[in-house]
């Protein structure tokens, strides 16, 4: 029998798993997590833990359910009509999928950045002030300090300090993306979900944002989806590989970044990383 | 990225009614109260219309001529006048509006000065208060063109009034026809006249009809513009040069000038509202057919 | 070639129709100007506001031509109506989009569409027979500024609500996703993200509603009492500029008739300014 990549896919893929190491305690635990849009399965039966304080890269071909996975973590999937999530998902002891979960508190703790920068249609200042005030994280007197501190943290302060009252749409794409990052960081989240944060940016802006992400290591748990394998290799501590199998995405392999990239256990991972299919 | 539909209601949990000093709960309660208030008034109007007008509304009321200044009898002649006024209005506004729509949608590029001027003037016309149309119609059709108080004057005045909505809806209808039709027609060497007659107009028909239907609705609801153009006469019109009152003027006259005319005013109002609802439903149905087509070819 | 000749004739025909359509508004303005010319010449400019009262006669010399009380009547009725209808309409739109379960929202929207379709003369009839007696019960005579403002509120509420609802529906999904991802509460999202994004459409709705309230004739004619006076209380009967035209055109002659055209011209100017403003806002603030 010839070994075409298709025949490599076991009917029930066995995730090649490295057990979490004691020095990297898990913060996100998913068990048999599945997402469907109507009858269409986005991904199926994902069982996985993500370690606290580390940068985890999610890679895989288009349509394998990476974005869908991220939107489970902050319950943004609720917004999609006919989307249903099954399985268990636990973030730091919180049962995310339970109806009783306070989604607003959850979303404060789990920030998200999208592929296309999406600042609010208000001024730069209000972009940061709005979530801060809405979550009552500060009052009107101290909000300006918070704004300055947050904008400094993403290196935007020098560029925008004279035009804080202008519309956020006056900024360049890269600046907008950093503003979105600042908006998320202002809420002091535990986890940041980044969905292809650099793919709409030019190489320079992309580099700036990438450096920012690296600077978050240790203080935040970062889950980043990227199609740029070199970027994943550069910045991630851990990596996970999703693959489209039988119409639904599956988690094929996950583990420390180095082992996934340099010594992949699963032939599909190896094929994907070497650009055989992708 | 495609902009996917969002289910707005699922984005947040239901407001917790127990939480105190919670803005979400406050807005939820206010919004429900406001909606209940509006709904109450709506049903108040509907119930009054049916309660006060329903009893008189018999087949005879529709066909008989009004007697005793409208207190008794029916609305037969009024319906005929209304139909004639609408007929005149449509006979003028539909060809003019649709031709203008074709010009705007098919024969000119965005930013053409001539078309910008037409658009601007239509927008202005759309804002003119109806009583001002009445003044204009009186001065122009009745006096200057010597048509007097007549169905013709009334219909022509209404034609001016409904031109903007008719043109705009028809233009949108034409614009919703996919460009592939035009490319295909050009590719097989059809002239623009043929393309228009054989492809575009049939394809845009729901939009054109929707425009006409909306125009009819607007004209049917109108009173002020007719007061001094079509006049008050409630007898059966014998020609377009006769004065004739529309349903709306009949309601006004019965309510304001005829003591004891209210029951019949309400019955007439019921007929008018019924007609308008039927007309609007038609327009909505046509509009939906067009959006469907637009989606299925997109 | 005969085929292209048909095309050329078609174009000529279409251009001519377009010219006629475009000319209608000029014709309207021209006739208003011509008809209001005698009064503007005989009454002058200042007497419209300085004359002691409104007692128009067919020759300007012995009549009195103060339009100000009726202007106040128009502005008061329209102003109150806009002030009442705007919050209710915005609340309705927010209710439909954010608070009502989908089925109720669908029903409510249909109902508002029906309200928008009721002709003004029917609102007038209902106001006259349902609202006026109610007000009369508390404060005779009942036909009053309050009755007019109430009926106008009902009439413009659907206009503003439907346009605001459409504006909310057009807020890009990206903004909503961003708001949800930032964990904004529902009120925070509405106030901080949705209203700023939809404000062009909302303003347009409010301005168009205002124009409709100022230009409305039948409903106010039927419920306001039509006494020419500057209103000092909500229960005073008033006469609006539009009602005045409808009432007096029946018998006005000479300069009196011409004076009515002057007030029509003034109305048209106000409403056109509002429409132009709505148009400007609609284009200027729209976020791509
Ligand atoms: N809102 C939605 N409604 C219906 N189906 C959806 C929706 N969003 C995603 N899907 C489907 O779910 C599957 C997974 O999509 P998802 O966006 O999670 O993929 P992805 O891995 O993020 O892809 P990409 O790399 O292109 O971003 C796809 O088949 C997609 O068509
Ligand atoms: Mg994606």
PDB file of C-alpha atoms in Angstrom, chain C residues 39-51 65-68 262:
ATOM      1  CA  UNK C  39     -47.692  90.206  -0.814  1.00  0.00           C
ATOM      2  CA  UNK C  40     -43.944  90.474  -0.374  1.00  0.00           C
ATOM      3  CA  UNK C  41     -44.057  93.748  -2.263  1.00  0.00           C
ATOM      4  CA  UNK C  42     -47.089  95.237  -0.519  1.00  0.00           C
ATOM      5  CA  UNK C  43     -46.447  93.954   2.982  1.00  0.00           C
ATOM      6  CA  UNK C  44     -42.694  94.377   2.901  1.00  0.00           C
ATOM      7  CA  UNK C  45     -40.295  92.419   5.042  1.00  0.00           C
ATOM      8  CA  UNK C  46     -40.763  93.603   8.591  1.00  0.00           C
ATOM      9  CA  UNK C  47     -44.532  93.589   8.858  1.00  0.00           C
ATOM     10  CA  UNK C  48     -44.620  89.786   8.917  1.00  0.00           C
ATOM     11  CA  UNK C  49     -43.222  90.028  12.425  1.00  0.00           C
ATOM     12  CA  UNK C  50     -44.089  93.529  13.627  1.00  0.00           C
ATOM     13  CA  UNK C  51     -47.797  93.744  12.773  1.00  0.00           C
ATOM     14  CA  UNK C  65     -50.023  90.212   8.665  1.00  0.00           C
ATOM     15  CA  UNK C  66     -48.200  88.943  11.740  1.00  0.00           C
ATOM     16  CA  UNK C  67     -47.143  85.351  11.086  1.00  0.00           C
ATOM     17  CA  UNK C  68     -45.169  84.973  14.313  1.00  0.00           C
ATOM     18  CA  UNK C 262     -45.447  83.471   1.446  1.00  0.00           C
TER      19      UNK C 262
END
